[in-house]
Amino acid sequence: MATITIKDVAREANVSVASVSRALNGGSGVTAETGQRIRDVALRLRYIPHAAARMLITRRTNTIGALLPDLYGEFFSELIRGIDLAARAHGLHLLVSSSHDSSEDAAAALRAMQGRVDGMLIMSAHVDDAFLRANLPEDLPTVLINSPVQDEAYRVINVDNYAGARAMTKHLIDTGHQDIAFIAGPENNFDAQQRENGYRAAMAKYASKVEPVVVAGDFTEEAGFRAGEALLARKKRPNAVFAANDMMAVGCMHAFREAGVCVPQDIALAGFDDIPVARYVAPPLSTVRVRIVDLGRSALEAVASMLENPDHQVTAGPTFGCEIVVRETCGARGAPASHE
Amino acid sequence: MATITIKDVAREANVSVASVSRALNGGSGVTAETGQRIRDVALRLRYIPHAAARMLITRRTNTIGALLPDLYGEFFSELIRGIDLAARAHGLHLLVSSSHDSSEDAAAALRAMQGRVDGMLIMSAHVDDAFLRANLPEDLPTVLINSPVQDEAYRVINVDNYAGARAMTKHLIDTGHQDIAFIAGPENNFDAQQRENGYRAAMAKYASKVEPVVVAGDFTEEAGFRAGEALLARKKRPNAVFAANDMMAVGCMHAFREAGVCVPQDIALAGFDDIPVARYVAPPLSTVRVRIVDLGRSALEAVASMLENPDHQVTAGPTFGCEIVVRETCGARGAPASHE
DNA sequence: AGCAGCCATGAAAACGTTTACGTTCCCGCC
DNA sequence: GGCGGGAACGTAAACGTTTTCATGGCTGCT
């Protein structure tokens, strides 16, 4: 109970607290022999340095904060997994604050983390340059994930949504679908916008005769379902649908199935993200794969490197590539695929 | 740059540091007038108390740690969401360490959190009484989630897997399926065992003539797929399959579909968890719903209450109920259900 | 033998708070 | 008018580390 401190170890080992500190940290400045003795005592006493005291004097918390939006299912867990893995590899702790759906909300969370973290990982629809300047100490190493922020001061790691969406749209066109409708994501969402841009660019270039069709969505299955219904109700039914994320694609597929519309025979379908479940829906969903774990990992590693050499200039992180994954819903495969 | 401390505020407001502390915390022991002046100054200087210094003297971190296993997708994110929401509501921070797949791994993570948290939330297949005694300070408020630990000293919050599995099995039997096979979860997993027990109990009681059939699994879609194949290959094919979790059910459904076996006409299917995607697979999956968000929330609230009144005796948490959700795969519904 | 210099070690300051304890002041009551 | 008491406020100790600086002993060289 009475928590034991460095002094207890020092007394027990017949040395000063300074030596204990040295033995337990660098190890230099102390004889190998006494060092070992000290470590033995520390182990025997189950001594654990008081984190707060150390933070106070060291001015390092060995913790990085992750500010995440109200993310759904697979994406969230994969992202966290990547972040967490990398954090552990770097000996860093992870302070998480998720499910933020308003700007004030995020600001409050950001302020609350003040002083408890050495660096920040921020992914949120609500952050822009002004927000960051207002709520973030300018010297706090920060990495933005999938953010529209252009400010040179912040390092940003983005998924190349544009290229991914463009490639998938082109693929759909190449396999014979010209009338492609797009189910958009939330309006203020950066990824969603980029994906829509990619879709529009491919349409303009490879299917210039047809007018792009974009219906609203918000990344939820529910929205996908409604969008699917809406598309079927149109006078000119598209022959392919490209949803801004997999969840909406799944919802859309659900709508089609209930209406008796066959995928991909009657209408092709594609999503974005390649969430694990994409391959298990029926039929398996063609989509654009984002290596989410790697995204989280490299985001954390960017912060880690920033606080390992603080002088090092922030370099614009490379965008994170995606690849299209052709399964069955896009109609490019004749026979059912084998289990991958 | 030069971080501003309580002294700066004190000097600027012409008071002592003690008054600043009082004004900013309790507010008592200081005139309303000076209190306001101090708060104004603090705001103007953007003063933020140094968390570590406060922890050091207060001996409270206002942080709780969450030790989680290598959880998949939806379950993980829902759980974290619940925990995070409750934590924010209580003004607590959340230190997360996930993806632990070995006992040493978990022990290391646990030790690393030592002193940085006021309480712990632990969900892991690898913890048992001995593990906890060895790696956890006995006075650290701790709540175990879905754990087999029986020790009175720890508060445990469990999902009532047994009752849920029993109910679903009974439901399958009631709707005309007697030959029910069970796809088991990981061997050392407590939830998995409880679910299997529930299945066996229901079989023994309501379908005593048929021998229970249990095939191995590990909670992954892959395992479900293989189990599905294996079940189809049996000489006496079951007319219903109950998977220990939804992921395996989805994998199993995939196997059935590839084999041309129709669900639920040829064979009924049920899962466990009600992950969000369960309703979007085709056909929508009957399953046992676990209110994961609530589980996380109440786990955190249990810890919170423990550290709000430390003397309060730990009370055995109530098990967390489940309810069966009848969709289409169990064959109990004639027509396709409407979108819920 | 003496001296320079290195190395192990200890003493003490510092980090930024909270809080126990004094001090001062003012008010009311005898 | 003196005196008791409470409220506002200040002083300083304490929390448990790390780290700078001083000290002493030893080594190796001249």
XYZ file of C-alpha atoms (C1' of nucleotides) in Angstrom:
740
model
C 0.000 0.000 0.000
C 2.416 2.647 1.128
C 3.752 3.225 -2.331
C 7.454 2.830 -2.370
C 9.573 5.558 -3.828
C 13.024 5.996 -5.150
C 14.144 6.884 -1.652
C 13.176 3.477 -0.356
C 15.249 1.855 -3.031
C 18.142 4.163 -2.296
C 18.076 3.425 1.410
C 17.779 -0.298 0.863
C 20.678 -0.309 -1.582
C 22.851 2.011 0.477
C 23.172 4.603 -2.226
C 21.740 8.016 -2.937
C 18.590 8.596 -4.904
C 20.711 10.028 -7.679
C 22.455 6.719 -8.192
C 19.193 4.869 -8.246
C 17.902 7.190 -10.911
C 21.050 6.711 -12.935
C 21.056 2.946 -12.565
C 17.456 2.645 -13.615
C 17.602 5.021 -16.537
C 20.740 5.446 -18.568
C 22.834 3.068 -16.518
C 25.848 5.237 -17.120
C 27.602 7.022 -14.326
C 27.318 4.046 -12.079
C 29.417 0.941 -11.584
C 28.142 -2.198 -13.217
C 28.200 -3.779 -9.814
C 26.234 -1.129 -7.919
C 23.951 -0.780 -10.902
C 23.070 -4.418 -10.648
C 22.575 -4.212 -6.931
C 20.253 -1.268 -7.338
C 18.244 -3.006 -10.015
C 17.953 -6.062 -7.827
C 16.655 -4.033 -4.932
C 14.244 -2.179 -7.186
C 12.915 -5.432 -8.512
C 12.613 -6.951 -5.085
C 10.768 -3.941 -3.769
C 8.608 -3.853 -6.875
C 9.588 -0.281 -7.291
C 7.775 1.581 -10.028
C 8.814 5.169 -10.698
C 6.074 7.679 -10.143
C 5.008 8.679 -13.627
C 3.793 12.124 -12.668
C 6.975 13.074 -10.868
C 8.954 12.007 -13.846
C 6.750 13.920 -16.238
C 7.050 16.995 -14.096
C 10.794 17.155 -14.170
C 11.351 15.632 -17.587
C 8.633 17.541 -19.332
C 7.862 14.463 -21.328
C 4.771 12.372 -20.907
C 5.637 9.599 -23.341
C 2.061 9.778 -24.369
C 0.468 10.812 -27.568
C -3.142 11.793 -27.854
C -5.522 10.612 -30.522
C -8.500 12.742 -31.342
C -10.905 10.810 -33.468
C -14.328 11.548 -34.878
C -17.387 9.426 -34.472
C -16.058 6.667 -36.643
C -17.901 3.564 -37.494
C -16.974 -0.011 -36.969
C -14.170 -1.523 -38.874
C -12.443 1.622 -39.917
C -12.127 2.852 -36.390
C -10.836 -0.351 -34.942
C -8.336 -0.888 -37.700
C -7.055 2.619 -37.363
C -6.666 2.321 -33.617
C -4.981 -1.000 -34.036
C -2.373 0.518 -36.304
C -1.842 3.462 -34.011
C -1.647 1.328 -30.923
C 0.786 -1.141 -32.413
C 3.144 1.593 -33.485
C 2.791 3.373 -30.172
C 3.783 0.283 -28.257
C 6.706 -0.252 -30.558
C 7.910 3.231 -29.720
C 7.251 2.894 -26.018
C 4.501 5.471 -26.154
C 1.174 5.520 -24.421
C -2.047 6.293 -26.147
C -4.621 8.708 -24.822
C -7.782 8.370 -26.825
C -10.731 10.618 -27.244
C -13.208 9.576 -29.848
C -16.760 10.087 -30.931
C -16.597 13.801 -31.481
C -19.336 15.105 -33.624
C -19.082 18.809 -33.095
C -16.389 21.388 -33.259
C -16.802 22.533 -29.664
C -16.703 18.957 -28.595
C -13.403 18.399 -30.296
C -12.017 21.651 -28.970
C -12.889 20.691 -25.416
C -11.257 17.309 -25.817
C -8.188 18.925 -27.287
C -7.873 21.314 -24.394
C -8.409 18.541 -21.891
C -5.437 16.693 -23.299
C -3.278 19.768 -22.939
C -0.147 18.940 -21.083
C -0.871 15.261 -20.863
C 0.579 14.428 -24.243
C 3.773 14.991 -26.159
C 2.088 14.915 -29.507
C -1.270 14.690 -31.179
C -2.904 12.613 -33.823
C -5.975 14.319 -35.134
C -8.604 13.029 -37.458
C -11.720 15.039 -37.514
C -14.044 16.597 -39.966
C -14.248 19.717 -37.852
C -10.666 20.822 -37.801
C -9.374 23.503 -40.055
C -6.453 25.867 -39.817
C -8.266 28.352 -37.623
C -9.456 25.642 -35.289
C -5.971 24.296 -34.834
C -4.412 27.669 -34.248
C -7.006 28.420 -31.639
C -6.926 25.156 -29.748
C -3.467 23.753 -30.178
C -0.204 24.968 -28.660
C 1.867 25.732 -31.712
C 4.830 23.763 -30.512
C 2.939 20.516 -29.986
C 3.952 17.969 -32.604
C 0.817 17.135 -34.476
C -0.130 14.920 -37.347
C -3.395 15.259 -39.158
C -5.045 12.272 -40.714
C -7.214 12.726 -43.750
C -7.508 16.411 -43.324
C -8.047 19.228 -45.790
C -5.704 21.450 -43.811
C -3.055 22.872 -46.096
C -1.031 24.737 -43.528
C 2.658 24.084 -43.891
C 3.022 24.005 -40.134
C 1.130 20.767 -39.784
C 2.016 17.429 -41.113
C -0.839 15.785 -42.921
C -1.240 12.178 -43.932
C -3.934 11.618 -46.426
C -5.402 8.684 -48.202
C -5.336 9.240 -51.916
C -9.084 9.141 -52.156
C -9.083 10.992 -55.406
C -6.941 8.506 -57.288
C -8.769 5.576 -55.752
C -12.189 6.836 -56.716
C -10.961 7.753 -60.140
C -9.534 4.294 -60.711
C -12.682 2.535 -59.584
C -14.868 4.730 -61.749
C -12.641 4.049 -64.714
C -12.787 0.357 -63.999
C -16.572 0.421 -63.985
C -16.566 2.283 -67.267
C -14.027 -0.091 -68.762
C -16.201 -3.040 -67.913
C -19.118 -1.600 -69.787
C -20.954 0.617 -67.314
C -21.344 4.177 -68.406
C -24.316 5.338 -66.398
C -22.650 5.412 -63.043
C -24.323 7.040 -60.083
C -22.347 8.141 -57.063
C -23.540 8.029 -53.471
C -21.808 10.880 -51.714
C -20.543 11.057 -48.161
C -21.099 13.788 -45.586
C -20.843 17.231 -47.115
C -18.115 18.583 -44.915
C -16.080 15.409 -45.030
C -12.776 15.751 -46.774
C -12.444 12.143 -47.849
C -15.959 12.158 -49.173
C -15.282 15.234 -51.249
C -12.085 13.820 -52.680
C -13.814 10.638 -53.633
C -16.565 12.520 -55.349
C -13.988 14.581 -57.177
C -12.281 11.426 -58.358
C -15.572 10.076 -59.594
C -16.396 13.276 -61.447
C -12.949 13.459 -63.006
C -13.144 9.932 -64.337
C -16.648 10.503 -65.631
C -15.588 13.679 -67.397
C -12.651 11.963 -68.983
C -13.931 8.517 -69.862
C -17.687 8.913 -70.027
C -18.030 12.491 -71.101
C -21.368 11.877 -72.779
C -23.206 11.000 -69.608
C -24.062 13.442 -66.913
C -22.691 12.472 -63.479
C -25.394 11.562 -60.988
C -24.696 12.212 -57.349
C -27.093 11.416 -54.540
C -26.572 12.477 -50.960
C -25.336 10.187 -48.205
C -23.575 10.309 -44.901
C -21.454 7.158 -44.734
C -24.051 5.105 -42.859
C -25.713 1.926 -44.066
C -29.008 3.652 -43.561
C -28.059 6.370 -46.019
C -26.910 3.775 -48.513
C -30.211 2.013 -48.227
C -32.170 5.179 -48.901
C -29.892 6.154 -51.737
C -30.432 2.746 -53.289
C -34.178 3.186 -53.111
C -33.903 6.649 -54.566
C -31.795 5.453 -57.469
C -34.194 2.669 -58.331
C -37.015 5.194 -58.395
C -35.334 7.325 -61.035
C -36.790 7.268 -64.497
C -33.415 6.486 -66.015
C -31.944 3.848 -63.788
C -28.121 3.817 -63.705
C -26.353 0.589 -64.584
C -23.745 1.017 -61.898
C -23.533 2.602 -58.475
C -20.377 3.729 -56.790
C -20.774 4.436 -53.094
C -18.371 6.715 -51.266
C -17.805 4.025 -48.674
C -18.468 0.353 -48.122
C -21.082 0.791 -45.461
C -23.292 2.716 -47.835
C -22.606 0.190 -50.573
C -23.809 -2.529 -48.254
C -26.923 -0.571 -47.396
C -27.519 0.071 -51.059
C -27.144 -3.589 -51.872
C -29.714 -4.306 -49.250
C -32.141 -1.946 -50.946
C -31.514 -3.569 -54.304
C -32.055 -7.016 -52.930
C -35.359 -6.057 -51.373
C -36.455 -4.578 -54.669
C -35.509 -7.769 -56.448
C -32.763 -6.093 -58.389
C -29.803 -8.393 -58.940
C -26.239 -7.321 -58.371
C -24.261 -7.325 -60.584
C -26.521 -8.580 -63.388
C -29.039 -5.757 -63.221
C -26.806 -3.170 -61.734
C -23.160 -3.062 -60.749
C -21.995 -1.793 -57.396
C -18.761 -0.678 -55.827
C -17.706 0.721 -52.475
C -14.696 2.296 -50.872
C -12.549 1.277 -47.870
C -12.480 -2.501 -48.135
C -13.702 -3.048 -44.653
C -13.226 -6.682 -43.683
C -16.854 -7.514 -44.127
C -16.849 -6.365 -47.741
C -15.774 -9.781 -48.914
C -18.392 -11.551 -46.886
C -21.491 -9.851 -48.076
C -23.293 -11.555 -50.878
C -22.185 -11.051 -53.493
C -18.725 -9.969 -52.348
C -18.264 -6.273 -52.760
C -15.864 -4.712 -55.202
C -14.223 -1.811 -53.498
C -11.162 0.353 -53.077
C -8.820 -0.887 -50.469
C -7.274 1.442 -47.943
C -4.598 -0.012 -45.739
C -6.097 1.405 -42.607
C -3.761 -0.266 -40.159
C -0.807 1.119 -42.058
C -2.427 4.507 -42.131
C -2.686 4.549 -38.361
C 0.760 3.149 -37.945
C 2.503 5.640 -40.152
C 0.565 8.516 -38.658
C 1.830 7.579 -35.257
C 5.310 7.065 -36.538
C 5.248 10.518 -38.009
C 4.476 12.008 -34.616
C 7.072 9.820 -32.994
C 9.762 10.969 -35.371
C 8.736 14.558 -34.824
C 9.333 14.323 -31.139
C 12.478 12.312 -31.476
C 14.135 15.059 -33.458
C 12.178 18.220 -32.856
C 14.398 20.345 -35.058
C 13.706 18.220 -38.058
C 11.523 20.146 -40.411
C 8.041 18.829 -40.974
C 7.830 17.261 -44.363
C 4.624 16.841 -46.237
C 3.683 13.220 -45.734
C 3.118 11.206 -48.865
C -0.489 10.465 -49.619
C -1.489 6.960 -48.814
C -2.181 4.869 -51.878
C -5.246 2.742 -52.461
C -5.883 -0.095 -54.830
C -9.088 -1.278 -56.363
C -10.245 -4.710 -55.327
C -12.343 -6.438 -57.922
C -14.785 -8.913 -56.468
C -18.210 -9.682 -57.808
C -20.489 -6.702 -57.430
C -18.902 -4.744 -60.229
C -19.683 -7.444 -62.739
C -16.172 -7.733 -64.079
C -15.901 -11.354 -63.110
C -17.941 -13.949 -64.813
C -17.903 -16.750 -62.323
C -18.167 -16.457 -58.558
C -14.734 -15.923 -57.154
C -13.076 -18.452 -54.978
C -12.664 -17.714 -51.346
C -9.717 -15.407 -50.914
C 7.436 28.634 -25.856
C 7.809 29.667 -22.232
C 4.901 27.796 -20.748
C 3.082 29.935 -18.258
C 2.590 28.638 -14.765
C 0.467 29.390 -11.809
C 3.110 31.864 -10.650
C 2.641 33.971 -13.727
C -1.047 34.151 -13.068
C -0.417 34.980 -9.439
C 1.975 37.796 -10.265
C -0.294 39.234 -12.910
C -3.288 39.166 -10.573
C -1.366 40.471 -7.564
C -2.132 37.489 -5.420
C -0.286 34.454 -4.164
C -0.185 31.141 -5.977
C -2.330 29.703 -3.234
C -5.154 32.065 -4.062
C -4.896 31.237 -7.723
C -5.152 27.583 -6.931
C -8.139 28.202 -4.710
C -9.883 30.406 -7.228
C -9.405 27.921 -10.025
C -10.362 24.837 -8.092
C -12.831 24.998 -5.267
C -13.454 28.703 -5.458
C -13.864 28.826 -1.718
C -11.540 30.727 0.530
C -11.372 33.600 -1.853
C -13.509 36.673 -2.428
C -15.907 36.542 -5.311
C -14.246 39.633 -6.619
C -10.643 38.427 -6.503
C -11.786 35.035 -7.701
C -13.190 36.617 -10.791
C -10.101 38.712 -11.350
C -7.915 35.641 -11.087
C -10.055 33.687 -13.494
C -9.939 36.571 -15.925
C -6.178 36.711 -15.789
C -5.894 32.957 -16.158
C -8.096 33.072 -19.204
C -6.241 35.967 -20.712
C -2.886 34.286 -20.212
C -4.301 31.022 -21.497
C -3.083 29.395 -18.361
C -3.384 25.642 -18.268
C -2.410 23.877 -15.059
C 0.441 21.457 -15.484
C -1.192 18.058 -15.366
C 1.842 16.237 -14.045
C 2.405 18.627 -11.181
C -1.169 18.289 -10.190
C -1.048 14.511 -10.394
C 2.060 14.472 -8.294
C 0.571 16.345 -5.392
C -3.005 15.160 -5.750
C -2.178 11.548 -6.387
C -4.972 11.416 -8.882
C -4.512 11.122 -12.602
C -8.125 11.388 -13.646
C -7.328 8.708 -16.115
C -8.493 5.176 -16.398
C -6.688 2.558 -18.404
C -8.307 0.129 -20.781
C -6.562 -3.122 -21.511
C -8.157 -4.835 -24.442
C -7.402 -7.971 -26.391
C -6.968 -8.225 -30.105
C -10.579 -7.531 -30.832
C -12.123 -7.474 -34.198
C -14.011 -4.760 -35.936
C -17.386 -3.766 -34.746
C -17.191 -5.171 -31.289
C -14.053 -3.290 -30.478
C -15.214 0.037 -31.760
C -18.578 -0.205 -30.077
C -16.976 -1.112 -26.800
C -14.530 1.744 -26.962
C -17.294 4.094 -27.906
C -19.241 3.185 -24.805
C -16.200 3.466 -22.597
C -15.126 6.737 -24.099
C -18.540 8.309 -23.839
C -18.857 7.427 -20.190
C -15.309 8.539 -19.486
C -15.950 11.938 -20.947
C -19.141 12.234 -18.975
C -17.162 11.641 -15.808
C -14.311 13.938 -16.776
C -11.929 11.046 -17.069
C -9.264 10.414 -19.621
C -8.805 7.146 -21.380
C -5.493 5.409 -21.761
C -5.835 2.566 -24.200
C -3.734 -0.460 -24.854
C -5.176 -2.970 -27.223
C -4.252 -5.850 -29.450
C -2.755 -8.062 -26.807
C -2.508 -11.633 -27.828
C -0.273 -13.076 -25.189
C -0.141 -13.092 -21.455
C 3.305 -11.503 -21.242
C 2.149 -8.873 -23.635
C -0.764 -7.974 -21.446
C 1.383 -8.036 -18.339
C 3.852 -5.628 -19.865
C 1.082 -3.275 -20.889
C -0.402 -3.460 -17.439
C 2.861 -2.608 -15.808
C 3.465 0.226 -18.208
C 0.218 1.825 -17.161
C 1.214 1.621 -13.526
C 0.869 4.960 -11.871
C -0.621 6.643 -14.874
C -4.155 5.581 -14.126
C -6.584 5.705 -11.235
C -8.403 2.603 -12.326
C -8.366 -0.175 -14.859
C -10.760 -1.738 -17.281
C -9.568 -5.143 -18.323
C -10.878 -7.418 -20.979
C -8.573 -10.161 -21.955
C -8.620 -13.853 -22.460
C -5.298 -14.164 -20.690
C -6.136 -12.821 -17.310
C -6.920 -15.038 -14.397
C -6.697 -14.558 -10.674
C -3.010 -15.317 -10.512
C -2.230 -12.975 -13.355
C -4.044 -10.138 -11.695
C -2.457 -10.686 -8.338
C 0.944 -10.691 -9.925
C 0.578 -7.685 -12.174
C -1.911 -5.410 -10.514
C -1.497 -3.297 -7.378
C -4.212 -4.638 -5.145
C -5.571 -1.225 -4.334
C -6.141 -0.181 -7.926
C -9.852 -0.071 -8.687
C -10.376 -2.561 -11.451
C -13.280 -3.832 -13.446
C -13.094 -6.952 -15.511
C -15.163 -7.315 -18.634
C -16.272 -10.744 -19.731
C -13.884 -12.531 -17.524
C -13.983 -15.928 -15.895
C -12.295 -14.535 -12.796
C -14.304 -15.390 -9.726
C -12.250 -13.576 -7.157
C -14.380 -11.522 -4.842
C -11.802 -8.763 -4.858
C -12.503 -7.839 -8.444
C -15.631 -6.522 -9.929
C -16.646 -8.392 -13.015
C -19.153 -7.399 -15.652
C -20.179 -10.207 -17.855
C -22.464 -10.651 -20.786
C -24.952 -13.365 -20.105
C -23.674 -15.490 -22.931
C -25.126 -18.613 -21.472
C -28.705 -17.394 -21.405
C -28.394 -15.819 -24.825
C -27.062 -18.944 -26.467
C -29.620 -21.028 -24.682
C -32.441 -18.813 -25.873
C -31.293 -18.828 -29.451
C -30.855 -22.570 -29.492
C -34.318 -22.975 -28.046
C -35.683 -20.644 -30.664
C -34.137 -22.704 -33.448
C -35.606 -25.843 -31.975
C -38.999 -24.208 -31.534
C -39.071 -23.248 -35.186
C -38.526 -26.802 -36.255
C -34.797 -27.326 -36.342
C -33.568 -30.159 -34.211
C -30.264 -31.036 -35.783
C -28.369 -27.962 -34.743
C -24.616 -27.759 -35.114
C -22.563 -25.295 -33.111
C -19.468 -23.520 -34.330
C -17.337 -22.917 -31.282
C -15.086 -20.000 -30.463
C -11.489 -20.047 -29.257
C -10.902 -22.710 -26.646
C -9.625 -20.484 -23.898
C -12.218 -17.805 -24.478
C -14.664 -17.380 -21.672
C -17.525 -16.007 -23.759
C -17.078 -18.774 -26.246
C -17.282 -21.407 -23.557
C -20.376 -19.898 -22.010
C -22.087 -19.785 -25.346
C -21.261 -23.376 -26.034
C -22.580 -24.307 -22.615
C -25.815 -22.503 -23.365
C -26.148 -24.368 -26.622
C -25.495 -27.710 -24.976
C -27.932 -26.983 -22.189
C -30.731 -26.119 -24.575
C -30.003 -29.149 -26.712
C -30.063 -31.416 -23.683
C -33.324 -29.994 -22.508
C -35.308 -29.427 -25.691
C -33.738 -31.778 -28.209
C -32.506 -34.541 -26.023
C -32.760 -37.119 -28.791
C -30.121 -35.540 -30.988
C -26.460 -35.510 -30.194
C -24.935 -31.998 -30.056
C -22.468 -31.314 -32.849
C -19.685 -28.883 -32.153
C -17.043 -27.892 -34.659
C -14.015 -25.817 -33.826
C -13.656 -22.143 -34.613
C -11.824 -19.072 -33.452
C -14.226 -16.167 -33.984
C -12.859 -15.232 -37.404
C -14.774 -15.229 -40.679
C -12.172 -17.584 -42.020
C -12.948 -20.122 -39.332
C -16.654 -19.788 -40.015
C -16.050 -20.430 -43.667
C -14.100 -23.592 -42.979
C -16.624 -24.761 -40.435
C -19.363 -24.262 -43.010
C -17.491 -26.378 -45.505
C -16.874 -29.037 -42.907
C -20.525 -29.167 -41.913
C -21.667 -29.561 -45.496
C -19.267 -32.439 -45.923
C -20.787 -34.420 -43.082
C -22.836 -37.460 -43.944
C -25.724 -36.242 -41.842
C -26.040 -32.585 -42.650
C -27.527 -30.468 -39.816
C -30.592 -28.400 -40.587
C -29.401 -25.453 -38.553
C -26.091 -23.939 -37.582
C -25.482 -21.732 -34.597
C -22.192 -19.881 -34.695
C -20.587 -18.601 -31.521
C -20.288 -15.158 -33.052
C -21.551 -13.210 -36.029
C -18.276 -13.086 -37.864
C -18.158 -16.851 -38.082
C -21.805 -16.940 -39.054
C -21.029 -14.614 -41.921
C -18.105 -16.750 -43.002
C -20.270 -19.817 -42.750
C -22.969 -18.226 -44.844
C -20.375 -17.491 -47.428
C -19.401 -21.138 -47.547
C -23.031 -22.166 -47.918
C -23.590 -19.722 -50.704
C -20.602 -20.967 -52.646
C -21.840 -24.495 -52.231
C -25.241 -23.504 -53.550
C -26.920 -24.187 -50.238
C -29.731 -21.746 -49.537
C -30.168 -20.034 -46.195
C -32.616 -20.460 -44.555
C -34.476 -22.836 -46.898
C -31.858 -25.562 -46.916
C -30.272 -24.768 -43.634
C -30.927 -22.224 -40.899
C -28.213 -20.063 -39.429
C -27.722 -17.896 -36.397
C -24.911 -15.870 -34.920
C -24.080 -14.035 -31.730
C -23.245 -10.377 -31.020
C -25.468 -8.519 -33.470
C -22.649 -6.584 -34.975
C -24.042 -3.764 -37.119
C -23.334 -5.559 -40.332
C -25.444 -8.528 -39.321
C -28.547 -6.924 -40.688
C -26.922 -6.048 -43.958
C -25.683 -9.390 -45.057
C -27.961 -11.292 -47.344
C -30.104 -12.694 -46.004
C -30.059 -10.660 -42.781
C -28.607 -12.654 -39.955
C -30.569 -13.808 -36.945
C -28.428 -13.349 -33.933
C -28.176 -12.586 -30.248
C -27.821 -8.946 -29.510
C -25.337 -7.686 -27.008
C -25.572 -4.030 -26.138
C -21.884 -3.479 -26.544
C -21.931 0.263 -26.092
C -23.821 -0.143 -22.850
C -21.421 -2.820 -21.768
C -18.490 -0.473 -22.199
C -20.344 2.370 -20.609
C -21.375 0.520 -17.505
C -17.945 -1.001 -17.121
C -16.448 2.427 -17.033
C -19.098 3.694 -14.715
C -18.337 0.873 -12.343
C -14.717 1.966 -12.153
C -15.741 5.567 -11.808
C -17.987 4.796 -8.889
C -15.264 2.756 -7.286
C -12.898 5.664 -7.244
C -15.524 8.150 -6.232
C -16.203 6.266 -3.036
C -13.262 3.989 -2.407
C -14.664 2.591 0.804
C -17.744 1.336 -0.925
C -17.577 -2.396 -1.104
C -17.263 -3.943 -4.521
C -20.516 -5.479 -5.513
C -20.804 -8.230 -8.033
C -21.960 -6.520 -11.198
C -25.105 -7.861 -12.743
C -24.560 -9.905 -15.845
C -25.420 -8.054 -18.970
C -28.506 -9.386 -20.664
C -28.846 -10.270 -24.308
C -31.865 -10.676 -26.487
C -32.337 -12.769 -29.549
C -32.919 -10.894 -32.768
C -34.926 -12.806 -35.305
C -34.140 -11.843 -38.865
C -34.189 -14.143 -41.831
C -31.438 -16.691 -41.574
C -33.136 -18.724 -38.903
C -36.128 -19.362 -41.112
C -38.682 -18.210 -38.586
C -39.955 -15.481 -40.829
C -41.838 -16.266 -43.954
C -41.417 -13.093 -45.923
C -38.335 -10.937 -46.171
C -38.343 -8.465 -43.333
C -38.663 -4.783 -43.900
C -35.701 -2.594 -43.349
C -35.353 -1.964 -39.663
C 56.077 11.019 -5.285
C 53.211 14.343 -7.157
C 49.768 15.878 -10.164
C 46.167 15.888 -13.669
C 42.050 14.057 -14.842
C 38.408 10.842 -14.901
C 34.770 8.388 -12.704
C 31.569 6.986 -9.207
C 28.838 9.028 -5.989
C 26.208 12.285 -3.064
C 23.862 16.772 -1.960
C 20.657 19.783 -3.392
C 17.942 22.405 -6.635
C 14.278 22.323 -9.685
C 9.801 21.060 -11.936
C 4.400 23.244 -10.863
C 1.020 22.233 -8.129
C -1.986 21.734 -3.594
C -2.675 22.464 1.117
C -1.663 22.916 6.127
C -0.647 26.502 8.810
C 0.042 31.451 10.008
C -0.965 36.091 9.767
C -3.687 39.976 9.167
C -7.845 42.301 9.069
C -12.452 43.307 10.157
C -16.634 42.731 12.591
C -19.482 42.223 16.535
C -20.070 41.663 21.273
C -19.141 42.348 26.088
C -12.308 49.886 23.962
C -10.730 45.382 24.294
C -11.248 40.882 22.820
C -12.719 36.685 20.408
C -13.519 34.721 16.035
C -13.919 34.052 11.318
C -12.713 35.065 6.630
C -9.213 36.301 3.081
C -4.906 35.654 1.917
C 0.193 34.485 2.008
C 4.190 31.332 3.202
C 6.199 27.299 2.798
C 6.305 22.385 2.791
C 5.402 18.465 0.276
C 4.824 15.292 -3.761
C 8.938 11.939 -6.394
C 11.711 12.455 -9.759
C 15.999 14.116 -12.776
C 20.041 16.585 -13.186
C 23.692 19.827 -12.161
C 27.362 20.483 -9.484
C 30.679 19.396 -6.017
C 33.593 15.993 -3.790
C 36.458 12.399 -3.167
C 39.154 8.487 -4.679
C 41.597 6.193 -7.944
C 44.585 5.702 -12.108
C 48.319 6.680 -14.885
C 51.709 9.504 -16.271
C 55.893 12.298 -15.530
